Short mmCIF file of C-alpha atoms in Angstrom, two decimals:
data_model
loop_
_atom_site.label_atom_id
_atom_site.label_comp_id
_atom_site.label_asym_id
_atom_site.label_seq_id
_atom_site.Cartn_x
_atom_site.Cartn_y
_atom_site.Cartn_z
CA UNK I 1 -10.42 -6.45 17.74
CA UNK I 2 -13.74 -5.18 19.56
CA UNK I 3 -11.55 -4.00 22.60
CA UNK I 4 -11.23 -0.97 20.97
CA UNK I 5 -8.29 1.23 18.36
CA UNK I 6 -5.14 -0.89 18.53
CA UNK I 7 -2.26 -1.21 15.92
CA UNK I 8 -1.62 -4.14 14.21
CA UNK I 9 1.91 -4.58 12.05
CA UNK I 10 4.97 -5.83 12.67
CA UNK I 11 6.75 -4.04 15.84
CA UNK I 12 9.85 -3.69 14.03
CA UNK I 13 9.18 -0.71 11.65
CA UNK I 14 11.07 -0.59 8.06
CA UNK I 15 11.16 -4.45 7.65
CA UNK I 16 10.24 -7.48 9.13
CA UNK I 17 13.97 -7.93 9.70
CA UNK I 18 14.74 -10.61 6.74
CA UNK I 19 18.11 -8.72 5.73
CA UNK I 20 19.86 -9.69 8.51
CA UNK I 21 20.26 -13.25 7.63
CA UNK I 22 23.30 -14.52 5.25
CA UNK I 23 22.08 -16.99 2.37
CA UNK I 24 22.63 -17.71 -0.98
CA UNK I 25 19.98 -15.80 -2.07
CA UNK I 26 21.26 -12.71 -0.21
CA UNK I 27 24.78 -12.44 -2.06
CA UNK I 28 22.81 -12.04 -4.88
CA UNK I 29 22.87 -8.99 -6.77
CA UNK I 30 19.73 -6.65 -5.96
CA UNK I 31 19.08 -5.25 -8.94
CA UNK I 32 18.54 -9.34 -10.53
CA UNK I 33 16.58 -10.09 -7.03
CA UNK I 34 14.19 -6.99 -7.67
CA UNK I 35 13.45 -8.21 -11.88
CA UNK I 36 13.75 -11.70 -11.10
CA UNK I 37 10.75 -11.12 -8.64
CA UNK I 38 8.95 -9.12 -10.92
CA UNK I 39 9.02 -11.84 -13.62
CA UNK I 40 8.02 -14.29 -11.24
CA UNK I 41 4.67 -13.00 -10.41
CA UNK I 42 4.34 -12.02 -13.54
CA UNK I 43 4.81 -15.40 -14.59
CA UNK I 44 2.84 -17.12 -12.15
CA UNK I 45 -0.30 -15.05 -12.52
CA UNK I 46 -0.32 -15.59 -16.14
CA UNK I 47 -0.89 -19.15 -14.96
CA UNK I 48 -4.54 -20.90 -15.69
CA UNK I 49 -3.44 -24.90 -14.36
CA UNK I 50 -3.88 -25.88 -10.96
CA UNK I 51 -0.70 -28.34 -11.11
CA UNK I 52 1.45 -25.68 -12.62
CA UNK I 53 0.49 -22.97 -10.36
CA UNK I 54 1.27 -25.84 -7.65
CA UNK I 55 4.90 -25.86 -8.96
CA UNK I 56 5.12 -22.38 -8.70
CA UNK I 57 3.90 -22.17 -4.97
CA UNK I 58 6.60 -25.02 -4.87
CA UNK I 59 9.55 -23.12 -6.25
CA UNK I 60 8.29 -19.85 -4.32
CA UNK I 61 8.62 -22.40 -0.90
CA UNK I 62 12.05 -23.38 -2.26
CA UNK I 63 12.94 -19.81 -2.51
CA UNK I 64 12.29 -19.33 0.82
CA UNK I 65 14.25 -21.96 2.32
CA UNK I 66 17.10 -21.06 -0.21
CA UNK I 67 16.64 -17.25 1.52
CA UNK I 68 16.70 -19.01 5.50
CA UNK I 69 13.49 -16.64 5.97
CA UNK I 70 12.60 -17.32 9.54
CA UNK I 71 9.53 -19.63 9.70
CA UNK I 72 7.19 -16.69 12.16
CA UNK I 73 8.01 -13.99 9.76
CA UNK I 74 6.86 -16.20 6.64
CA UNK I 75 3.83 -17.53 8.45
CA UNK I 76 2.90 -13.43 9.87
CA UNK I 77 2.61 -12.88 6.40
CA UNK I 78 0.67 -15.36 4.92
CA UNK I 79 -1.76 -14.90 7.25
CA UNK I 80 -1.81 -11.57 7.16
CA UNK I 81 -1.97 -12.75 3.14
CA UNK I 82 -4.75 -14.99 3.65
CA UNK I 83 -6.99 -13.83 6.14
CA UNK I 84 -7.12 -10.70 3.60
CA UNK I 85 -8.20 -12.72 0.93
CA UNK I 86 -10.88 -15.02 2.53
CA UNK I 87 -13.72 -12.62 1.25
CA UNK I 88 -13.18 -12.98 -2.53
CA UNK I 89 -12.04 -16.73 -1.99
CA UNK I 90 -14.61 -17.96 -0.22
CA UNK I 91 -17.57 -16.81 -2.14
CA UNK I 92 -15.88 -17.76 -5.05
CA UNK I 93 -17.45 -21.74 -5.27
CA UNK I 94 -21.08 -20.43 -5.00
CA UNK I 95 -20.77 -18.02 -7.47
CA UNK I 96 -18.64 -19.57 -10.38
CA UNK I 97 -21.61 -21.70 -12.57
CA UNK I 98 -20.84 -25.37 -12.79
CA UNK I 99 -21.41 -29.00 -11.73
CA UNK I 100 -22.97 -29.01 -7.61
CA UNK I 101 -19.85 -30.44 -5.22
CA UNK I 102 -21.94 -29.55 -1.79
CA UNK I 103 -24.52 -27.70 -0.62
CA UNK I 104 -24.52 -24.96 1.81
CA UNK I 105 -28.00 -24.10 2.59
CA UNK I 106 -29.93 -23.57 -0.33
CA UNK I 107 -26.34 -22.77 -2.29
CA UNK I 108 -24.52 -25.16 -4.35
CA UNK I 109 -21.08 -24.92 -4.24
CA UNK I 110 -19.40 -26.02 -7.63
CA UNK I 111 -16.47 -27.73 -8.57
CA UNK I 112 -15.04 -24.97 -11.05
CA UNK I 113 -15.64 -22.76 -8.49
CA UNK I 114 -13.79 -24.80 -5.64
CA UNK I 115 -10.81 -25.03 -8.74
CA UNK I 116 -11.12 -21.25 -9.40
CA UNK I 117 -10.40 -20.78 -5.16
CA UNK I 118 -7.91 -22.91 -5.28
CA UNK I 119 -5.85 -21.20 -8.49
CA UNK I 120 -6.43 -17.63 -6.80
CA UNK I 121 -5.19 -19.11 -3.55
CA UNK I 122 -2.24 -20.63 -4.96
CA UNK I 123 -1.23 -17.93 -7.23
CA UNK I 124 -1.42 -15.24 -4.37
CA UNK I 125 0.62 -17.23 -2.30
CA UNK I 126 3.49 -17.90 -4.59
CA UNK I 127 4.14 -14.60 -5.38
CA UNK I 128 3.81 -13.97 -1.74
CA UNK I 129 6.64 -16.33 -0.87
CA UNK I 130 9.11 -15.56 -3.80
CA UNK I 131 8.63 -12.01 -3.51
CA UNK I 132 9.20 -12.12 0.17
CA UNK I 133 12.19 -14.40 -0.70
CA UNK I 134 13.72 -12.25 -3.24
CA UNK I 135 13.29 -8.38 -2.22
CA UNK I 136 11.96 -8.49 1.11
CA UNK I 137 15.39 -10.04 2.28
CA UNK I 138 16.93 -6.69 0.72
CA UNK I 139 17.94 -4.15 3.11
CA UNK I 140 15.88 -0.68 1.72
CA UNK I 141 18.75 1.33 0.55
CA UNK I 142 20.07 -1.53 -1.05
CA UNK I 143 16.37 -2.01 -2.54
CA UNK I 144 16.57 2.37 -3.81
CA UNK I 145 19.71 1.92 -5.07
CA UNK I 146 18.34 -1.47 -7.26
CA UNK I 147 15.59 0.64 -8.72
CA UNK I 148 17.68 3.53 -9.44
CA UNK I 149 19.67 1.26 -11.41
CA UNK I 150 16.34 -0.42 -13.23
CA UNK I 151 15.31 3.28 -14.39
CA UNK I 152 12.97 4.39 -11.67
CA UNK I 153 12.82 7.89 -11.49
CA UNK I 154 14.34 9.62 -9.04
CA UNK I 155 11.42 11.40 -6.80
CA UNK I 156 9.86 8.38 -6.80
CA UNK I 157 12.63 6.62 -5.02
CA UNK I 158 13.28 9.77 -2.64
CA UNK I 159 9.46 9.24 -2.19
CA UNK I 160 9.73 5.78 -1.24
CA UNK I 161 13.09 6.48 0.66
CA UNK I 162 11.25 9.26 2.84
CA UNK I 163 8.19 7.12 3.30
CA UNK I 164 9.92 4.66 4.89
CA UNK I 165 12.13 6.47 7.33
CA UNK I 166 9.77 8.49 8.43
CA UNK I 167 6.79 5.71 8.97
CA UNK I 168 8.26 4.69 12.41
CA UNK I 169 9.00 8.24 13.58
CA UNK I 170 5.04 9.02 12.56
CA UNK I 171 4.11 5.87 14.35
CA UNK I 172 5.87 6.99 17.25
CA UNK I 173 4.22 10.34 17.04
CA UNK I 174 0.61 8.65 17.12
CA UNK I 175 1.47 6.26 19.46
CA UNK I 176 2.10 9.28 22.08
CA UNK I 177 -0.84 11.55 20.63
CA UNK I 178 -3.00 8.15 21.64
CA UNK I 179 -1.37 8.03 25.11
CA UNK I 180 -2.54 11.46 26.08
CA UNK I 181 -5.85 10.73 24.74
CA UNK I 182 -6.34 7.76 27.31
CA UNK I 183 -4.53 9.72 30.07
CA UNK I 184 -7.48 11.91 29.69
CA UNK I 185 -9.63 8.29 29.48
CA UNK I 186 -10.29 7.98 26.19
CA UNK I 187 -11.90 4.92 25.05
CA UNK I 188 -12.56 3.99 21.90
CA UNK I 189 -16.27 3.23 21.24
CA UNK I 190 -18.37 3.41 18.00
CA UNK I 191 -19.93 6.48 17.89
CA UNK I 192 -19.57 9.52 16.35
CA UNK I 193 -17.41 11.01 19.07
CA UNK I 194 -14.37 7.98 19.02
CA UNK I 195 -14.30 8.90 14.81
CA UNK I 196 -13.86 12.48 15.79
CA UNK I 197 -11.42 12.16 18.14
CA UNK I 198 -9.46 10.16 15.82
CA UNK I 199 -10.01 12.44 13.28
CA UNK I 200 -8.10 15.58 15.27
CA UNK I 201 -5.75 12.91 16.78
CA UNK I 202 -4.91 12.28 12.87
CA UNK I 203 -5.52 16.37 11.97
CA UNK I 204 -2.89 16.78 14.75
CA UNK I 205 -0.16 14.21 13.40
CA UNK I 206 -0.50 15.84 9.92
CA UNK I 207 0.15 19.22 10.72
CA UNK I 208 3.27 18.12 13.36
CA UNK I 209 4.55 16.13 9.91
CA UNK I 210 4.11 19.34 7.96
CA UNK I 211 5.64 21.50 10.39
CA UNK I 212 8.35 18.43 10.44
CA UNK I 213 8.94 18.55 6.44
CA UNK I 214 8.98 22.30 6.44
CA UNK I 215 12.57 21.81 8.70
CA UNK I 216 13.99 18.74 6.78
CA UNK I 217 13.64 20.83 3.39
CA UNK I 218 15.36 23.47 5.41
CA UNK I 219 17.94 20.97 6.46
CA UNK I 220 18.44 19.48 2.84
CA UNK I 221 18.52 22.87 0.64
CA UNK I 222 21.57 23.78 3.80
CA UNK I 223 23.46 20.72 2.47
CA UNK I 224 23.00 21.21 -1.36
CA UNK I 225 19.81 18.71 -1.82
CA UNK I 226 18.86 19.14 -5.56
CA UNK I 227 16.49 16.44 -6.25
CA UNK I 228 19.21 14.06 -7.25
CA UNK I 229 19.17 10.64 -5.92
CA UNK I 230 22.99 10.32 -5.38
CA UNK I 231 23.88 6.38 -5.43
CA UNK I 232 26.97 5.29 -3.13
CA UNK I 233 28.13 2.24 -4.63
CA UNK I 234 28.56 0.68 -7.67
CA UNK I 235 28.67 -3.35 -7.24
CA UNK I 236 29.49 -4.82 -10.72
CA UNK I 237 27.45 -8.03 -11.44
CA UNK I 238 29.19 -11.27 -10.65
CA UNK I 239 29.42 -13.88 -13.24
CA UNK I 240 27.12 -15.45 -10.88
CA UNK I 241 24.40 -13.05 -10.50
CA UNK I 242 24.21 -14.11 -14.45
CA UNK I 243 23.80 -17.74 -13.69
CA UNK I 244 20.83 -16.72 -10.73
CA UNK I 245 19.06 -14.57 -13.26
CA UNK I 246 18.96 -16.54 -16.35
CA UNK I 247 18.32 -19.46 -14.26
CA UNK I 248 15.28 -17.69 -12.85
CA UNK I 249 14.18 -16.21 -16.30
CA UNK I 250 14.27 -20.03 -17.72
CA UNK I 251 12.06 -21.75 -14.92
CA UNK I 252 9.52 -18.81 -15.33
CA UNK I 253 9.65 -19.30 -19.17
CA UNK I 254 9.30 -22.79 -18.42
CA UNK I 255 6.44 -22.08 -16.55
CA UNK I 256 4.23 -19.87 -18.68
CA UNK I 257 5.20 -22.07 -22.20
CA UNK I 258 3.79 -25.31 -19.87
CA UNK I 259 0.89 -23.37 -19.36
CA UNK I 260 0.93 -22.18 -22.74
CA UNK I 261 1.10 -26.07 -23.82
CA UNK L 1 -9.49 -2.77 -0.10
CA UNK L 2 -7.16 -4.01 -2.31
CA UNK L 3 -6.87 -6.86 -4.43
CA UNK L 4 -4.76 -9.94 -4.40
CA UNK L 5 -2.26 -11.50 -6.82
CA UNK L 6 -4.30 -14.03 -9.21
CA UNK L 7 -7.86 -12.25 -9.35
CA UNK L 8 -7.81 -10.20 -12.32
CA UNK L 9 -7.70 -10.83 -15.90
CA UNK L 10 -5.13 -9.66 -17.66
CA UNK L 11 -6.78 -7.27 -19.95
CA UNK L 12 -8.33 -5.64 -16.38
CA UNK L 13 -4.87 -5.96 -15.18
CA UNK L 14 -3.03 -3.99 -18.38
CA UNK L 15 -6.18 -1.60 -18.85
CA UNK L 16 -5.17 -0.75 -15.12
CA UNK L 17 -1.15 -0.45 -14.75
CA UNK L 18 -1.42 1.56 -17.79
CA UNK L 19 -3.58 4.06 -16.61
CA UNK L 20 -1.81 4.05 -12.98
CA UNK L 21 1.74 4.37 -15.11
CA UNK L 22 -0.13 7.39 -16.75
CA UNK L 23 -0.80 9.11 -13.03
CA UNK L 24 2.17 8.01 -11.61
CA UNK L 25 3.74 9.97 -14.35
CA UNK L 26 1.80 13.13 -13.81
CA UNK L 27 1.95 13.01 -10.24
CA UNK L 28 6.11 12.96 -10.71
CA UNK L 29 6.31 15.69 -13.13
CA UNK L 30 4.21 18.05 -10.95
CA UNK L 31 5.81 16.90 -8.18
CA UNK L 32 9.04 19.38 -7.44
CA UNK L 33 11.89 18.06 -5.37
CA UNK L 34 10.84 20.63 -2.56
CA UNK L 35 7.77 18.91 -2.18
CA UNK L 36 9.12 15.58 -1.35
CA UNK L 37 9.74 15.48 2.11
CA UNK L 38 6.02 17.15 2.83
CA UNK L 39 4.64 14.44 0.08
CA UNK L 40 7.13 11.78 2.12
CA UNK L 41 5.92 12.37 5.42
CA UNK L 42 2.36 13.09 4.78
CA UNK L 43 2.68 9.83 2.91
CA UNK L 44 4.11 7.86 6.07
CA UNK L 45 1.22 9.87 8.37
CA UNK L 46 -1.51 8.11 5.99
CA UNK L 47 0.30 4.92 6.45
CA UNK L 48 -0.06 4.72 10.05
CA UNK L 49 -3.82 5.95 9.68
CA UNK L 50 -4.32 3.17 7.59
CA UNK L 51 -3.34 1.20 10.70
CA UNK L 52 -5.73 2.83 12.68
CA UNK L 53 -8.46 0.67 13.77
CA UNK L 54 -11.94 1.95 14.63
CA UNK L 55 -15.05 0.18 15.77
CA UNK L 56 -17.67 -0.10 14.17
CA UNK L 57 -20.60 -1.68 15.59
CA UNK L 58 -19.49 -5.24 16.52
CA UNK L 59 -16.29 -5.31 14.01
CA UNK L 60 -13.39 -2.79 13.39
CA UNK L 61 -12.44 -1.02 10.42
CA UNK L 62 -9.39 0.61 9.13
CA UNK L 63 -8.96 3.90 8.03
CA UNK L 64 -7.76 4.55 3.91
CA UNK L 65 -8.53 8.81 3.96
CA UNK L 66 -8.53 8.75 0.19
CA UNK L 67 -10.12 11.78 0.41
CA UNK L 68 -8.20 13.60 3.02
CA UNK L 69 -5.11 12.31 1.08
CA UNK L 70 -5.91 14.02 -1.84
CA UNK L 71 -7.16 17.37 -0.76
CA UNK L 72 -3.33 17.54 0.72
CA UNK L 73 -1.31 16.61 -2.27
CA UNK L 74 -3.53 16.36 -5.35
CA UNK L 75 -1.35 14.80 -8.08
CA UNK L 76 1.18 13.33 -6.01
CA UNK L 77 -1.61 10.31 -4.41
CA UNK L 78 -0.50 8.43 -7.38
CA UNK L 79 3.05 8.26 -6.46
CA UNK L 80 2.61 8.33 -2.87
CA UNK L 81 0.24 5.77 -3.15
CA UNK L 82 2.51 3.42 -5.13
CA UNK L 83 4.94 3.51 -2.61
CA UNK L 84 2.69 2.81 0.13
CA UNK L 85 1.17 -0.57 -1.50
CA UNK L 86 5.20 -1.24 -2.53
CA UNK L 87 5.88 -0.93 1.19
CA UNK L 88 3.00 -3.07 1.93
CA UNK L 89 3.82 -6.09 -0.88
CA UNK L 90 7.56 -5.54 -0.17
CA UNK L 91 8.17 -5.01 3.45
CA UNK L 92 5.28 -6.22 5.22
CA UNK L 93 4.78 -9.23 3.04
CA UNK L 94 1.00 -8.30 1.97
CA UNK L 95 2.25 -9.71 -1.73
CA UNK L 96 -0.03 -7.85 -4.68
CA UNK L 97 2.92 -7.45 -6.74
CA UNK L 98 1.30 -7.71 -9.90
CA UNK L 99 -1.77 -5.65 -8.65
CA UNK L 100 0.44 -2.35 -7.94
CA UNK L 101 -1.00 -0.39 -10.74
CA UNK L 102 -4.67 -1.57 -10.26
CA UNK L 103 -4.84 -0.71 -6.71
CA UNK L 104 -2.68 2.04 -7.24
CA UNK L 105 -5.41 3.63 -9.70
CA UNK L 106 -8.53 2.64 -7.67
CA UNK L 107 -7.65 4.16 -4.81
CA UNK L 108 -5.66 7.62 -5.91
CA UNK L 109 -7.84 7.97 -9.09
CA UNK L 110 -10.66 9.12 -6.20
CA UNK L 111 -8.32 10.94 -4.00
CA UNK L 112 -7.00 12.86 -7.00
CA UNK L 113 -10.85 13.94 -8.21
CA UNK L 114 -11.65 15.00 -4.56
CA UNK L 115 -8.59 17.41 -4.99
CA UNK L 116 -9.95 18.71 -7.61
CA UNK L 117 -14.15 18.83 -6.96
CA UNK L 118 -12.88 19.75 -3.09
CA UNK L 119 -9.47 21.39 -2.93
CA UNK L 120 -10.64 25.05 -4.44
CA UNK L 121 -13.89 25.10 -2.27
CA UNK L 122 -12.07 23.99 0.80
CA UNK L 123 -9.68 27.16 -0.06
CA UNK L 124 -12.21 29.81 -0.10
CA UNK L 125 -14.57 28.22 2.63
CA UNK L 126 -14.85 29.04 6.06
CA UNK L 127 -14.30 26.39 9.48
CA UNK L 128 -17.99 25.43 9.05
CA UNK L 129 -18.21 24.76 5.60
CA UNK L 130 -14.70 23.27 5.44
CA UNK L 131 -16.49 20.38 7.90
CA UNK L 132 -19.05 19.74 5.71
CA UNK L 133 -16.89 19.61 2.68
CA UNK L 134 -14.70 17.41 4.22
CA UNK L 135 -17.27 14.79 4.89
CA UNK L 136 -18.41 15.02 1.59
CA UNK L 137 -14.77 14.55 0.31
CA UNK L 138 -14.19 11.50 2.99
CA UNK L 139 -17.40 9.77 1.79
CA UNK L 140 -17.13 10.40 -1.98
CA UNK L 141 -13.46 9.06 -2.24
CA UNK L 142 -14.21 5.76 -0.81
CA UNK L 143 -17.48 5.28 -2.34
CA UNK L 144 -15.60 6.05 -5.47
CA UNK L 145 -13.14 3.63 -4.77
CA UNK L 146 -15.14 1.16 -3.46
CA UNK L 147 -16.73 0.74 -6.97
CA UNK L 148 -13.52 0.88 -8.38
CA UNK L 149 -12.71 -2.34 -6.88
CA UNK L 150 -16.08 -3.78 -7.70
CA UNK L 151 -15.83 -2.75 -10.83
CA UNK L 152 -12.15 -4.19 -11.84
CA UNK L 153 -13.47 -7.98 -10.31
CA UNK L 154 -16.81 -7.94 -12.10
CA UNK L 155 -14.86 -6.65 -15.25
CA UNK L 156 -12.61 -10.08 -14.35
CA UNK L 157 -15.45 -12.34 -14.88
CA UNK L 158 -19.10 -13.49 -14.07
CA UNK L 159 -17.60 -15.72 -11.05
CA UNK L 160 -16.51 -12.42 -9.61
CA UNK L 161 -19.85 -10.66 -9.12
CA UNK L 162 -20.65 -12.06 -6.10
CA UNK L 163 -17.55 -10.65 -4.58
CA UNK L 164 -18.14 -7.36 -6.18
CA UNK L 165 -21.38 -6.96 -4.50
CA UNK L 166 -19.69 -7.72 -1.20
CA UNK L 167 -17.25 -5.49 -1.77
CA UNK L 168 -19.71 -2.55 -2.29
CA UNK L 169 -21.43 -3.60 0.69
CA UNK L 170 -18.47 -3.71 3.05
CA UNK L 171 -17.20 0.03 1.80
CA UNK L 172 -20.90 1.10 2.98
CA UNK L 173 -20.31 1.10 6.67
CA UNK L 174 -16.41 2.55 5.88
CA UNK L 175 -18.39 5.28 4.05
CA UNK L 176 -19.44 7.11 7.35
CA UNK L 177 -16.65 6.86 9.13
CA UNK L 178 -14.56 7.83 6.83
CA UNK L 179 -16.75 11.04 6.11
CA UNK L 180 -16.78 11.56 10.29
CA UNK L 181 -12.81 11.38 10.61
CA UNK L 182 -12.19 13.49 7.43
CA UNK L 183 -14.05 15.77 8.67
CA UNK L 184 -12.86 16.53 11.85
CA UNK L 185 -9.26 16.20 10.32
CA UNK L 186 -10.25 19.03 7.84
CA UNK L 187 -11.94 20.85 10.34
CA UNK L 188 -8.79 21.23 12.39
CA UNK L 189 -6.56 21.64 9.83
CA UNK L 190 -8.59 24.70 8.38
CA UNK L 191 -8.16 26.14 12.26
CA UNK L 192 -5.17 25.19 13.30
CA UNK L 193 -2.94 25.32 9.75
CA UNK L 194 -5.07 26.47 7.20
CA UNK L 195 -2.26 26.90 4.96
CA UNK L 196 -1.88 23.45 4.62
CA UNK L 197 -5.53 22.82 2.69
CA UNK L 198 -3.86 24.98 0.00
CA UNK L 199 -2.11 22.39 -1.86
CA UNK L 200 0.17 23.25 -4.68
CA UNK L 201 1.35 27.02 -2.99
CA UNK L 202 3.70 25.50 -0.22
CA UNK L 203 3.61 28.30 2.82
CA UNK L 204 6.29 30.75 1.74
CA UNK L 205 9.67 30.05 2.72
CA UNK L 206 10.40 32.22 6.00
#
């Protein structure tokens, strides 16, 4: 990443495209996905074994395959997962006090530390998996409508709503604003004049999206907008969505009273 | 920076979501339903900044504008903040589900102080000044959250220290740029719309 400013995130803006796919896990009800995942990481994190938090990386995996994620969008995000969390993990077995596994240098690294590294790393990447398994395979609205049912307030789900329909239009918008600057040969260097730049490039995006909101409010008020977040549908819950949630809430139960054991 | 799923201790972890809860809650009751699609977009602008890699030196960094952020909408960080990390654990697969409220609170906590230390002498300052101040506001929100980080791991335990120092030491170089970028943004924003650095009195409606 030396070559200079360049994006990184998925191309596809809004999702990494996990919806589209039928599975079981997908005729599931959202609003059990969206507390079923919750509990889950809850559960998991609670976690203090290194076998236990094992099984849960295991049932997160199973997830996954239950959900027919496709394999590149799973392994995007763990890396994007684990690269991330390299820095706290890896210092982690010389810092941790404890019996001398190897030496690195004049640095011992310890067994309880190599355990700790290897708890954190399992941890994060089950509730990776089974959240990416249970509510990133949700279309958004379908993901709005779930937490207006679960009691989130309403601007914050217009907030969310807006965020995300608008992050690909904004990304658009930069994307251009970046063109011109390397029409005009821009390149991006590190010095004080490449932060500037980016810094009216940025200036410049924020007042377009103000300018922007100014005409959507305009728009919305025209059609009656009152700050209500109006839901479409009304799915009941299947007598299955029962079974899938209670099943759920007994494995994580099952999880934190083995740990509790 | 933000923290993983599996770091904290739980009392860090409930100390935090409460408080977040707590902003989250302010930042929704001052937050009208006119103000939402400004809050919404501005809120998918500092998404894509945060995408925005700059060099520095041999490496890259990416942009946060914590303090830019909150010299724009004040209060509202905390929600728009939340959704942005949602986004990020939900739709990009970044996980840090049971994080939300921690990295929710160390990084609007500082963007909501700069709004208030910055926002009312950005209002009455001039282009000049309004650079300087910006800087200032760029460089004391990620200092301030940079410590916020450090602070919640070495609160999670002794083995954590070592990461906490490395933490402080990585928002060091982030520090300037961040200043640098704010500044300019603020600069041009004070020009070009200055209307928009006075957050809470939308521009009249025409």
């Amino acid at each position: 990443m030396t070559s200079g400013t360049r994006l990184q995130g998925p191309r596809n803006w809004g999702d990494l495209g996990l919806h589209a796919v039928d599975s079981p896990i997908q005729r599931r009800d959202p609003r059990i996905r969206v507390l079923l995942a919750g509990t889950l990481a809850v559960s998991v994190v609670t976690l203090d074994d290194l076998l236990l938090s094992a099984l849960g990386l295991g049932l997160a995996m199973g997830l996954v395959v239950i959900a027919r994620l496709r394999l590149r969008a799973v392994l995007a995000a763990l890396l994007a997962l684990d690269s991330f969390m390299v820095l706290v993990v890896a210092l982690l077995p010389f810092s941790v006090p404890g019996e001398a596994a190897f030496h690195l240098g004049s640095v011992a690294a310890t067994w309880q530390g190599l355990e700790t590294a290897a708890l954190i790393a399992l941890k994060a990447n089950a509730v990776l998996l089974s959240t990416l398994a249970l509510v990133g395979t949700l279309e958004i609205v379908a993901l709005g409508h779930a937490l207006h049912h679960l009691y989130v307030p309403d601007k914050l789900i217009h907030l969310f709503l807006f965020t995300v329909r608008y992050l690909g239009l904004m990304h658009q918008e930069y994307t251009r604003l970046r063109q011109a600057m390397r029409a005009r040969a821009f390149r991006a260097r590190s010095d004080r004049h490449t932060w500037r730049s980016v810094g009216y490039l940025l200036g410049m995006l924020l007042v377009r999206s103000l300018a922007r909101s100014e005409r959507i409010l305009a728009a919305m008020k025209c059609r009656g907008f009152d700050g209500r977040y109006h839901r479409l549908r009304h799915p009941p819950l299947e007598r299955l969505d029962w079974y899938f949630g209670a099943g759920g809430l007994t494995v994580a139960a099952g999880l934190v009273a083995a740990g509790a054991l | 920076m933000h923290i993983v799923d599996g770091v904290l201790s739980p009392q860090v972890l409930l100390v935090g979501t409460t408080a977040a809860a707590g902003g989250v809650a302010v930042g929704l009751r001052r937050l009208q339903p006119d103000d939402i699609p400004r809050v919404g977009l501005l809120s998918a602008v500092f998404f894509v900044a945060s995408l925005v890699h700059v060099p520095v030196g041999p490496a890259s960094i990416h942009l946060v504008l914590l303090g830019l952020m909150g010299v724009l909408v004040g209060w509202a960080s905390f929600p728009a903040l939340l959704v942005g990390l949602l986004m990020q654990a939900v739709m990009f697969g970044y996980g840090g589900i049971t994080v939300l409220g921690v990295n929710t609170l160390n990084m609007a906590l500082p963007a909501v102080l700069c709004s208030h230390i910055f926002g009312p002498l950005l209002r009455r300052s001039g282009p000049q000044l309004s650079v300087v101040l910006g800087f200032l506001a760029g460089v004391v929100a990620v200092s301030l959250s940079g410590f916020m980080v450090a602070m919640a791991l070495a609160l999670s335990g002794e083995a954590f220290t070592l990461a906490a120092k490395a933490t402080v030491a990585a928002h060091v170089p982030l520090m300037l740029v961040e200043g640098v970028v704010t500044a300019a943004a603020i600069g041009l924003l004070r020009r070009v719309s200055p209307s928009a650095l006075s957050r809470g009195t939308p521009p009249a409606a025409p």
